[in-house]
XYZ file of C-alpha atoms in Angstrom:
41
model
C -0.430 94.869 54.537
C -4.057 93.929 54.673
C -5.703 93.252 58.124
C -6.710 89.846 57.189
C -3.229 88.574 56.599
C -1.351 88.035 59.598
C 2.405 87.100 60.103
C 2.711 83.496 60.935
C 5.348 81.254 61.955
C 6.652 78.828 59.092
C 5.221 75.250 59.522
C 8.569 73.710 59.430
C 9.560 76.087 62.435
C 6.504 74.696 64.329
C 7.430 71.075 63.462
C 10.737 71.706 64.635
C 9.869 73.190 67.898
C 7.242 70.390 68.589
C 9.922 67.784 67.579
C 12.447 69.424 70.183
C 9.737 69.485 72.920
C 7.696 66.474 72.129
C 10.045 63.635 71.615
C 11.718 64.005 74.891
C 8.250 64.542 76.542
C 6.942 61.149 75.069
C 10.150 59.305 75.619
C 9.960 60.398 79.347
C 6.271 59.478 79.375
C 6.882 55.987 77.946
C 9.954 55.215 80.138
C 8.007 56.204 83.155
C 5.078 54.152 81.884
C 7.335 51.023 81.497
C 9.068 51.338 84.829
C 5.613 51.720 86.438
C 4.341 48.564 84.771
C 7.634 46.577 85.949
C 6.948 48.026 89.395
C 3.274 46.978 89.675
C 3.211 44.020 87.433
C-alpha cells in the first residue's frame, strides 16, 4: 500500500448519496420558491 494511494468511495456511491440527499433538497427548494411567488406575486 503506497502512501499516495488512498481508499476512496466509488463515484457511483457518491452520486447515489447525492441523489438521495440532493433531489428532495432541490424539490423542497423549488416548492418553497413557488409558494412564495404565489404568496407575494
